[in-house]
Coordinates of C-alpha atoms and ligand atoms in Angstrom, one line a residue:
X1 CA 147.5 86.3 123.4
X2 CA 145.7 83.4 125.4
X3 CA 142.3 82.5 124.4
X4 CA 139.6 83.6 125.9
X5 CA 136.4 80.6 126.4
X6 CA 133.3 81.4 125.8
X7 CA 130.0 79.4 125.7
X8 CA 128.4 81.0 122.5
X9 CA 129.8 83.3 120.3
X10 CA 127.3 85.5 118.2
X11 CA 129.3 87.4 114.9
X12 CA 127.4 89.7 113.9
X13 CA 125.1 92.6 115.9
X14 CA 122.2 93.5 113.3
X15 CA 119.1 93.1 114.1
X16 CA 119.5 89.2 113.7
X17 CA 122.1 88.7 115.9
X18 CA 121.0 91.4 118.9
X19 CA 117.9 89.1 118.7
X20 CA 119.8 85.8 119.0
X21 CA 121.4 87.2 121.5
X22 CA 118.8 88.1 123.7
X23 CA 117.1 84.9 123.6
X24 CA 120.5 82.7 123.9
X25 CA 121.0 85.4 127.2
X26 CA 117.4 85.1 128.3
X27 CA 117.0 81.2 128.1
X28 CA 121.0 80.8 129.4
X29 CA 119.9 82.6 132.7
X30 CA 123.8 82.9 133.7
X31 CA 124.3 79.0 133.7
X32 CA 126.8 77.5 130.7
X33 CA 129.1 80.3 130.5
X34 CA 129.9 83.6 128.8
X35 CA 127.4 84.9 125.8
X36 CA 129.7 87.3 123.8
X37 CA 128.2 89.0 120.4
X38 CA 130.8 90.5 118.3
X39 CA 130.2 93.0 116.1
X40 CA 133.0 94.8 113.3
X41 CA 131.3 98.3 113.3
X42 CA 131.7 101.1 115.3
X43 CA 128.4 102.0 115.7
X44 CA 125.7 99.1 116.8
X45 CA 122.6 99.2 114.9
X46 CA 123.3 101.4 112.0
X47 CA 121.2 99.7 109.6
X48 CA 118.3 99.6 111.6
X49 CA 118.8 103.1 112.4
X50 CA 118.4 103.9 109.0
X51 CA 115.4 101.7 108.4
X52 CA 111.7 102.9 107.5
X53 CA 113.4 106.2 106.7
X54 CA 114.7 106.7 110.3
X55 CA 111.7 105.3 111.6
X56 CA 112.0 102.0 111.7
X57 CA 109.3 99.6 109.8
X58 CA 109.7 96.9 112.6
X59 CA 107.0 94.1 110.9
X60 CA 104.1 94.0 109.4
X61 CA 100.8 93.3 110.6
X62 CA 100.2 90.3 108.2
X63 CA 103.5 88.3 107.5
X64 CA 103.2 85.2 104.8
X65 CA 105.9 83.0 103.1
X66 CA 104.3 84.7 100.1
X67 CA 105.9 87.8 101.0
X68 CA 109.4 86.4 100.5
X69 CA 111.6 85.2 98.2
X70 CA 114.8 82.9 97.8
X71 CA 114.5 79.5 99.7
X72 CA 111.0 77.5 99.5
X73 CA 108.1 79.0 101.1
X74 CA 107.9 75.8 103.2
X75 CA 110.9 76.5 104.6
X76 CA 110.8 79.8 105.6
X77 CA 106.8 79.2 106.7
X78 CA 107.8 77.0 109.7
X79 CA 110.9 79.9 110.7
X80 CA 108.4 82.5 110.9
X81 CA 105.6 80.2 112.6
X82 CA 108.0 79.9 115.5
X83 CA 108.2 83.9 116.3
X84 CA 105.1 85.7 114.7
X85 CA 104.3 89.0 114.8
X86 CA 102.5 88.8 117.8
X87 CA 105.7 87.5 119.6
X88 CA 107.3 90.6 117.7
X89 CA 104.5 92.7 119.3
X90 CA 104.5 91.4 122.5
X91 CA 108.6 91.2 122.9
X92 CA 108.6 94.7 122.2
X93 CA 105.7 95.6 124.4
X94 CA 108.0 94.6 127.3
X95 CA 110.3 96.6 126.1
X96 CA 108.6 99.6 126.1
X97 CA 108.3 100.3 122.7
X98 CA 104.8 99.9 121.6
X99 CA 104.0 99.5 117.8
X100 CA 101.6 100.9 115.7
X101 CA 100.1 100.3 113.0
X102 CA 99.6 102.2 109.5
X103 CA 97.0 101.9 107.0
X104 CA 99.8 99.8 104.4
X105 CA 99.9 97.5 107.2
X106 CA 103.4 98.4 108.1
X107 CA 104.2 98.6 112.2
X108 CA 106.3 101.2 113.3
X109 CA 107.1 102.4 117.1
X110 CA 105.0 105.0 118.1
X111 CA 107.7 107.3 118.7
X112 CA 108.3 107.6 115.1
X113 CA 112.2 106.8 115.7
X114 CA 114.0 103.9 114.9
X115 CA 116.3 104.7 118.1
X116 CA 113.5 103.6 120.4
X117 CA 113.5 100.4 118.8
X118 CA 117.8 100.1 118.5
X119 CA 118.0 101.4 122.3
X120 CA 115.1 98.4 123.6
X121 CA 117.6 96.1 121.6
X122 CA 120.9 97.1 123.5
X123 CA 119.2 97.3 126.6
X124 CA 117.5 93.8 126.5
X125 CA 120.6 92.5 125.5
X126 CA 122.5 94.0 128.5
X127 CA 119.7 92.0 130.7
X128 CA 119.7 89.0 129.3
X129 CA 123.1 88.9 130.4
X130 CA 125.0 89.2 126.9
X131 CA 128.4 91.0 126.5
X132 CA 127.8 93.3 123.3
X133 CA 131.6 94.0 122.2
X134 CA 132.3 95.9 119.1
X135 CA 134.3 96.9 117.0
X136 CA 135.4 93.8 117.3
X137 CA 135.9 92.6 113.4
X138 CA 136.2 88.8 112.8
X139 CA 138.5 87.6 110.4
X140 CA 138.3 83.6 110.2
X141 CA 136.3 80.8 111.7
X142 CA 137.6 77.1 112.0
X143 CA 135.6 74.9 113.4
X144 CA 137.2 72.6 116.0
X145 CA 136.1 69.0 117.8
X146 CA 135.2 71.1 120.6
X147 CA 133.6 74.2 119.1
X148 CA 134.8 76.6 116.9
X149 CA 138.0 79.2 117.0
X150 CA 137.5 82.6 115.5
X151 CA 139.8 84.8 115.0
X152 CA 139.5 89.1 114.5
X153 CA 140.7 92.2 115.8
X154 CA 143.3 91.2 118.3
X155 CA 140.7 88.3 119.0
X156 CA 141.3 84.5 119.4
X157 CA 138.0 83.3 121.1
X158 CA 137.2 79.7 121.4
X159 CA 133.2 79.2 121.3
X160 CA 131.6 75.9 122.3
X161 CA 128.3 77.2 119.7
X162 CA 128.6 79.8 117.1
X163 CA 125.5 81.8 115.9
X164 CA 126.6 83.5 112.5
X165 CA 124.5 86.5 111.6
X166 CA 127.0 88.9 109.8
X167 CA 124.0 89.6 107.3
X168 CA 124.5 90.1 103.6
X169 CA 125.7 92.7 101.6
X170 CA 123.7 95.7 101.2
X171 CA 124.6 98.5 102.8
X172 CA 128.2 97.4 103.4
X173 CA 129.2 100.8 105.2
X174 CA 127.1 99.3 107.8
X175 CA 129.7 96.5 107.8
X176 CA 127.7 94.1 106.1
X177 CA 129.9 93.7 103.2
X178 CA 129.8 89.9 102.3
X179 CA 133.1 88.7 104.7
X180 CA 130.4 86.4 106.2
X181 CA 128.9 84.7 103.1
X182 CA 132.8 83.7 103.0
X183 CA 133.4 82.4 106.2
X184 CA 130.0 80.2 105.8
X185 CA 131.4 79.0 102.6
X186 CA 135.0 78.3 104.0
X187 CA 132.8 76.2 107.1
X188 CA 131.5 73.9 104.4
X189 CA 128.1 75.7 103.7
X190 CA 126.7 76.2 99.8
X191 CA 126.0 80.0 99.2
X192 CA 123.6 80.2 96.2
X193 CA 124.9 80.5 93.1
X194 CA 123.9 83.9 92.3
X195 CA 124.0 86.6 94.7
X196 CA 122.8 90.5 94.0
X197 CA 120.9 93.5 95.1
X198 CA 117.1 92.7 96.4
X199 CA 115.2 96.0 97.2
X200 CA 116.6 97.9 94.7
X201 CA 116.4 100.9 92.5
X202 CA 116.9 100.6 89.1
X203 CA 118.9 102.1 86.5
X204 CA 117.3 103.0 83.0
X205 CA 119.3 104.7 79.8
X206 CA 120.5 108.0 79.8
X207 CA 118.3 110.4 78.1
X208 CA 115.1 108.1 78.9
X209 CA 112.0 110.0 79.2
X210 CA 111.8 108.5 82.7
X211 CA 114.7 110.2 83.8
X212 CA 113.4 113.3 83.0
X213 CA 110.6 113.1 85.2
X214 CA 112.7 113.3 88.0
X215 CA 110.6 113.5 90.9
X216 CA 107.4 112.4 89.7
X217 CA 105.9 109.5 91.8
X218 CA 102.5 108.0 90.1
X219 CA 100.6 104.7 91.1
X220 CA 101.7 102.0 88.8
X221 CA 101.6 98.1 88.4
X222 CA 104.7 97.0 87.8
X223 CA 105.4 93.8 86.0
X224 CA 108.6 91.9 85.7
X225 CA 108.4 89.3 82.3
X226 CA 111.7 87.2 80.8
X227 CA 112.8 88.1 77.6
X228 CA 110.1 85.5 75.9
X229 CA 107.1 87.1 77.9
X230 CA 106.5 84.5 80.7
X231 CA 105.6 86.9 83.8
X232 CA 107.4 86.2 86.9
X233 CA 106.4 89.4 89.2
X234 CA 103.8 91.7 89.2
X235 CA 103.7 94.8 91.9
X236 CA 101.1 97.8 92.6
X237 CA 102.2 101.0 94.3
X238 CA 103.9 104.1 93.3
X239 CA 106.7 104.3 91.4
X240 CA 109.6 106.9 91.8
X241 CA 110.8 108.7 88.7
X242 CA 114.3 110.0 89.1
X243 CA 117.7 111.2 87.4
X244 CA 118.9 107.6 86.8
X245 CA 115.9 105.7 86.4
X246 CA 113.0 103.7 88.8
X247 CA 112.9 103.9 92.6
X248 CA 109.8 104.0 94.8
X249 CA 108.6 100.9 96.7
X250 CA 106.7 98.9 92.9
X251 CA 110.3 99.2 91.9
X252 CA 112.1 97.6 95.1
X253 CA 109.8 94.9 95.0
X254 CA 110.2 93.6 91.7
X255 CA 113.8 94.3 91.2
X256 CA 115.1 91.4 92.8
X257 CA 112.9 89.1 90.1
X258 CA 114.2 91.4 87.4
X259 CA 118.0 90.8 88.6
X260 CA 117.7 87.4 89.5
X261 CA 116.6 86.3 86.2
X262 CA 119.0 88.0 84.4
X263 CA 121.7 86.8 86.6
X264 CA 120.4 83.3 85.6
X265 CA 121.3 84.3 81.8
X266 CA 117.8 85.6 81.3
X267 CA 116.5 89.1 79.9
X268 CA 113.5 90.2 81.6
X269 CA 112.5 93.4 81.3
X270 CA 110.1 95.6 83.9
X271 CA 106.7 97.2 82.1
X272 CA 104.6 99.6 83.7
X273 CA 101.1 99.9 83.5
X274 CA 100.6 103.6 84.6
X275 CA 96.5 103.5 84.3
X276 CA 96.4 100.2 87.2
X277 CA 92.9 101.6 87.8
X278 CA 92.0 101.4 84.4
X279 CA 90.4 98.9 82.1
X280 CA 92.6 98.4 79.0
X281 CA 89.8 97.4 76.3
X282 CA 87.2 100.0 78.5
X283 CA 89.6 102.8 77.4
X284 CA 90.2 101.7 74.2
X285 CA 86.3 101.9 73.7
X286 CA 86.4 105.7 75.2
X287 CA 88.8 106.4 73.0
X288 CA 86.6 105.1 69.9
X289 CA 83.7 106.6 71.0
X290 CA 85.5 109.9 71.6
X291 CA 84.3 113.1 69.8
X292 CA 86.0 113.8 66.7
X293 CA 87.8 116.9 68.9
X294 CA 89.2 114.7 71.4
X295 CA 92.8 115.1 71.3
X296 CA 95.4 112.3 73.2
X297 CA 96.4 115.2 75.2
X298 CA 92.9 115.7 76.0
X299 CA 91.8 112.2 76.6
X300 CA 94.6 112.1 79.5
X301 CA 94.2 115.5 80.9
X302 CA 93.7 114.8 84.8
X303 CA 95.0 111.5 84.8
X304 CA 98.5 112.1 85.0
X305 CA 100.7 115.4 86.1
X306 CA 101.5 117.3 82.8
X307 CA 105.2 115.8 82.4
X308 CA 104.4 112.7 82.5
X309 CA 101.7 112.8 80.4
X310 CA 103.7 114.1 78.1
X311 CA 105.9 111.2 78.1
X312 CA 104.1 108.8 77.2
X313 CA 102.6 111.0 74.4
X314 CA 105.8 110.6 72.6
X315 CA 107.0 107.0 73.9
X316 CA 103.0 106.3 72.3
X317 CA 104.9 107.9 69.1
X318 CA 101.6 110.4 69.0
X319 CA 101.2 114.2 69.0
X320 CA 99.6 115.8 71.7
X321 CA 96.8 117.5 69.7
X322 CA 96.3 114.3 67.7
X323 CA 92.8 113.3 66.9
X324 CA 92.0 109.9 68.9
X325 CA 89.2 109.1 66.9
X326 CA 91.9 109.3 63.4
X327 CA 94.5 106.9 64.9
X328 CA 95.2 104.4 62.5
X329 CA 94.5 101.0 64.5
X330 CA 98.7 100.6 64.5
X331 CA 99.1 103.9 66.4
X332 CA 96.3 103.4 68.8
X333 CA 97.8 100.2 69.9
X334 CA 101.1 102.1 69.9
X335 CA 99.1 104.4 72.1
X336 CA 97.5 102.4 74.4
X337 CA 101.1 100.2 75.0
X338 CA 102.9 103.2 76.0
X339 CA 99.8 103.7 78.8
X340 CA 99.2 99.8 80.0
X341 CA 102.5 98.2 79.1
X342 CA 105.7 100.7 78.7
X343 CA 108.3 98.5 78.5
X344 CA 111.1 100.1 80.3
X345 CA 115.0 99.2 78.9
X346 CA 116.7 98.6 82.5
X347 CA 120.4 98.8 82.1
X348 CA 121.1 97.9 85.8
X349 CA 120.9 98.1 89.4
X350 CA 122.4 101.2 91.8
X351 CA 124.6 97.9 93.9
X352 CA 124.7 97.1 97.2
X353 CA 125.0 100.8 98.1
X354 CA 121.7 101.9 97.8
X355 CA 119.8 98.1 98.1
X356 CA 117.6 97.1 101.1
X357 CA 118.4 93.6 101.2
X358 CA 120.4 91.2 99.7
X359 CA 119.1 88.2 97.3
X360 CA 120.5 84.7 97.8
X361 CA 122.7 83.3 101.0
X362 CA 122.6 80.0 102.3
X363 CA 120.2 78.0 101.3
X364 CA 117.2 76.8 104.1
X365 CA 117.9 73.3 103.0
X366 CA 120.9 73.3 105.2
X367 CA 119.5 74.4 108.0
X368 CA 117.7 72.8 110.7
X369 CA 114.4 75.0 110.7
X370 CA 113.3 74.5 114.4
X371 CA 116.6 75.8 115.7
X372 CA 118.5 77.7 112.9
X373 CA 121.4 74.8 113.2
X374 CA 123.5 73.8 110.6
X375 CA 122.9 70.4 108.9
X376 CA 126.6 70.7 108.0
X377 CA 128.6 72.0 110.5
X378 CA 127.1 71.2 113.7
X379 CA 127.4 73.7 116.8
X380 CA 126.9 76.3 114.0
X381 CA 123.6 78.4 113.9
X382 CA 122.5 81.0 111.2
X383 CA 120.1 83.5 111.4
X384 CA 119.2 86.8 109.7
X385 CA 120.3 87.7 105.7
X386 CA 123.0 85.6 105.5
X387 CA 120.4 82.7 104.3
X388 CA 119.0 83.0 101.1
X389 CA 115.5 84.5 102.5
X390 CA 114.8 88.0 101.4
X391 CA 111.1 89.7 101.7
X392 CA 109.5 92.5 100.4
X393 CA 109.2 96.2 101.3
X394 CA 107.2 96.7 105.0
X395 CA 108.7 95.3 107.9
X396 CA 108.9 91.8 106.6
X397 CA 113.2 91.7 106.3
X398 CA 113.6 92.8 110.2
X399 CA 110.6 89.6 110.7
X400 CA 112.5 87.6 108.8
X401 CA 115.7 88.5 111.0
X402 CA 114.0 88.2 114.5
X403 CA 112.0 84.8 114.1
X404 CA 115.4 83.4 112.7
X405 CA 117.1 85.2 115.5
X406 CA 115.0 84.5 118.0
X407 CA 114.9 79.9 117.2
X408 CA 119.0 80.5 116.7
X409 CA 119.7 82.4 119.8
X410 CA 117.6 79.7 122.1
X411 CA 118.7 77.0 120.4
X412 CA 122.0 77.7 120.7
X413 CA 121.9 77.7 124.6
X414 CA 119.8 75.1 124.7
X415 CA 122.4 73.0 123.5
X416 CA 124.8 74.3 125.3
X417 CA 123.4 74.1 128.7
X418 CA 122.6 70.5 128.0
X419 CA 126.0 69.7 127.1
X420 CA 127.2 70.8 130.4
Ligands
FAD501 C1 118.4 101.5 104.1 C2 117.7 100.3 104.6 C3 116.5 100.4 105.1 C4 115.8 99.2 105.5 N1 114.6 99.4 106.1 C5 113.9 98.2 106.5 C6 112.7 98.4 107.2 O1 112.2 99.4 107.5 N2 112.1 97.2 107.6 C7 112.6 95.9 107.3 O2 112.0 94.9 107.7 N3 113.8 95.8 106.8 C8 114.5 96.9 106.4 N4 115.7 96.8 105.8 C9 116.3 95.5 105.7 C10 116.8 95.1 107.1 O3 117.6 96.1 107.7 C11 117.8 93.8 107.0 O4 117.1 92.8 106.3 C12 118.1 93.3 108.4 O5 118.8 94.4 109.1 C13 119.1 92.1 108.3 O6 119.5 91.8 109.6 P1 120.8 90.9 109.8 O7 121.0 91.0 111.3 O8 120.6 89.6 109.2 O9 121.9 91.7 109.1 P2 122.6 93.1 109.3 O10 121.5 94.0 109.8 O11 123.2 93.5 108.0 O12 123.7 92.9 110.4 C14 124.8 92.2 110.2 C15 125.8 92.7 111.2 O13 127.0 91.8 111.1 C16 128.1 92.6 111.3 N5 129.2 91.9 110.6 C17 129.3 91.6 109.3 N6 130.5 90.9 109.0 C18 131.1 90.9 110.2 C19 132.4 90.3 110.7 N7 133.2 89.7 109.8 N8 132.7 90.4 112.0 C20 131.9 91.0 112.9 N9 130.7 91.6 112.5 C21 130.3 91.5 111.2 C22 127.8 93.9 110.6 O14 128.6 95.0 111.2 C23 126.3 94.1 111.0 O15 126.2 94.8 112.2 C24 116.4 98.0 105.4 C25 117.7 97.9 104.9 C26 118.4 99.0 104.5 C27 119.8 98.9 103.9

């Protein structure tokens, strides 16, 4: 098999790399030779077809360092600087996909369908000039004097500039299953030292009341705490009761603080405050000053659906037709910690199979942050999940993946079209 030259190599087809790709095409404008993006799956896109539900939660309307997690917020404040959302906007504007946005702040193509957005991808990526070629599964990267040799599939490619974007590992049926994190590491790059599910449900014991609530979404506050108390996340939006535990987007948030402290060696827990509207010491003084008839199923009549509310009767250890006003002062606080902070005894994660995003990657530090290339391996860009930057629920992964994208995929040609 001879091998075939190309200018710059993208591994990798997700929204990071279709981005990079564009941009490398768009700025390369047919001089410096071939632009090939491989891909290992059959079908391009998958994951963002499955994104927002099938609709596609493109970016957000607000986007702040704040919003993500993993490398410093420094870091990842000058990568998203470069390509805001307004870029975001305005790129797929020209597409023909216009954006709108909801009242969470979430943008979304007006169509309602994330194919709109995966079919303005393909096809700016045909016009930029880029050969899309998939499945075309790469095995091994070396990296040579002259560029890099990669190797996959009945492949032997030499690239002059590589742009890696082969993502993390959530969702691997989308073929993002980790070979990447791998091939960065076997190039010379650090991977963090823990690695796990981000966006995540969560798994509680079986026979928890929770799990019997199957169903059952409330609006919470969610807070994530180490096993000595110190708080290290705190989240407010409905939370999803189901057969094996938490889900709903409070619970994606905070799971990635959750696992990554325990992966650390730590023990935090997740407690829910299921009254987030609610004044602790305010209801504590209604219930005092309730009539002497006022039962605790009374007092939270209307304020939860009825199996929930029975729930936390018993994790408050109290009987539904319970006096308030007789609580002994241990039971009322018994009472009131089952409604403002249920500690809630997670035994796990449901894995890569059902996570959003992926936590730790490469870290920013060895990257070059106004064009995505390695301080390490030079010729080498990254872009996308495969660096330790992961964001929270609404639009703020897929920013993540076209700002980084978007300063790999013109870097790249810049340096190559200089070179010739
Ligand atoms: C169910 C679900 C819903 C989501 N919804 C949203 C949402 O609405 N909004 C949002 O912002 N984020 C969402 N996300 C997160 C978002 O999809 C990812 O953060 C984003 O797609 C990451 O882009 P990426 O290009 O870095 O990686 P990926 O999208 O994972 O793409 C990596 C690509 O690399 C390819 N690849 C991997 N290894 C190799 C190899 N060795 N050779 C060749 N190719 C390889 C894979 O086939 C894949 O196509 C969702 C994720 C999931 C799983």
């Amino acid at each position: 098999m001879s091998r075939e030259q190309v200018s710059i190599a993208i591994v990798g087809a997700g929204a990071a790399g279709l981005m990079a790709a564009i941009h490398a095409g768009r700025c390369a404008e047919g001089r410096g030779g071939p632009i090939v993006a491989f891909d290992g799956a059959r079908t391009i896109g998958a994951k963002i077809l499955v994104a927002g539900g099938g609709r596609c939660n493109v970016t957000h309307h607000e986007v702040l360092p704040e919003d993500y997690a993993g490398s410093s917020r420094n870091a990842i404040r000058k990568v998203l600087r470069a390509y805001p959302v307004e870029a975001v906007v305005d790129f797929f504007a020209a597409e023909g996909v216009t954006l709108k946005r909801e009242e969470t702040g979430k943008l979304f193509p007006t169509t309602n369908k994330a194919r709109t957005v995966l079919d303005a991808l393909l096809r700016s990526v045909e016009s930029a000039g880029v050969e899309l070629r998939h499945p075309a599964r790469i095995e091994s990267i070396d990296r040579l004097e002259d560029g890099f040799h990669i190797l996959g599939d009945g492949l032997d490619v030499h690239a002059r500039r590589l742009i890696l974007c082969t993502g993390g590992k959530a969702l691997p049926k989308t073929g993002s299953d980790g070979l990447g994190l791998e091939i960065v590491q076997r190039l010379g790059h650090t991977v963090t030292s823990a690695i796990h599910p981000a966006l995540v449900p969560l798994l509680l014991p079986d026979g928890d009341g929770v799990c019997e609530l199957s169903g059952i979404a409330a609006p919470v506050t969610l807070s994530i705490r180490t096993g000595e108390g110190r708080p290290i996340a705190a989240y407010s939006a409905p939370i999803l009761c189901t057969h094996f535990g938490i889900s709903g987007p409070v619970v994606l948030d905070a799971s990635r603080y959750l696992l990554a402290d325990r992966a650390a060696g730590g023990s935090a827990d997740a407690y829910v405050d299921w009254l987030p509207d609610e004044d602790r010491g305010a209801f504590e003084r209604t219930m005092l000053s309730a009539s002497g008839q006022t039962t605790c199923q009374g007092i939270l009549r209307g304020r939860f659906p009825e199996r929930l509310l029975r729930m936390l009767l018993v994790a408050g250890g109290v009987d539904a037709l319970d006096r308030v006003r007789t609580l002994t002062k241990a039971r009322r606080i018994a009472f009131l910690e089952s409604l403002f902070n249920h500690r809630l005894e997670v035994v796990g994660d449901r894995g890569y199979t059902f996570a959003e995003a992926t936590a730790g990657g490469v870290p920013l530090s060895e990257v070059r942050l106004d064009s995505m290339e390695s301080r390490i391996v030079p010729g080498l860009h990254l872009a996308g999940e495969i660096c330790d930057v992961d964001g929270r629920v609404g639009g703020f992964n897929f920013q993540w993946a076209w700002a980084s994208g978007f300063l790999a995929g013109r870097a790249a040609t810049v340096a190559t079209t200089r070179a010739t």
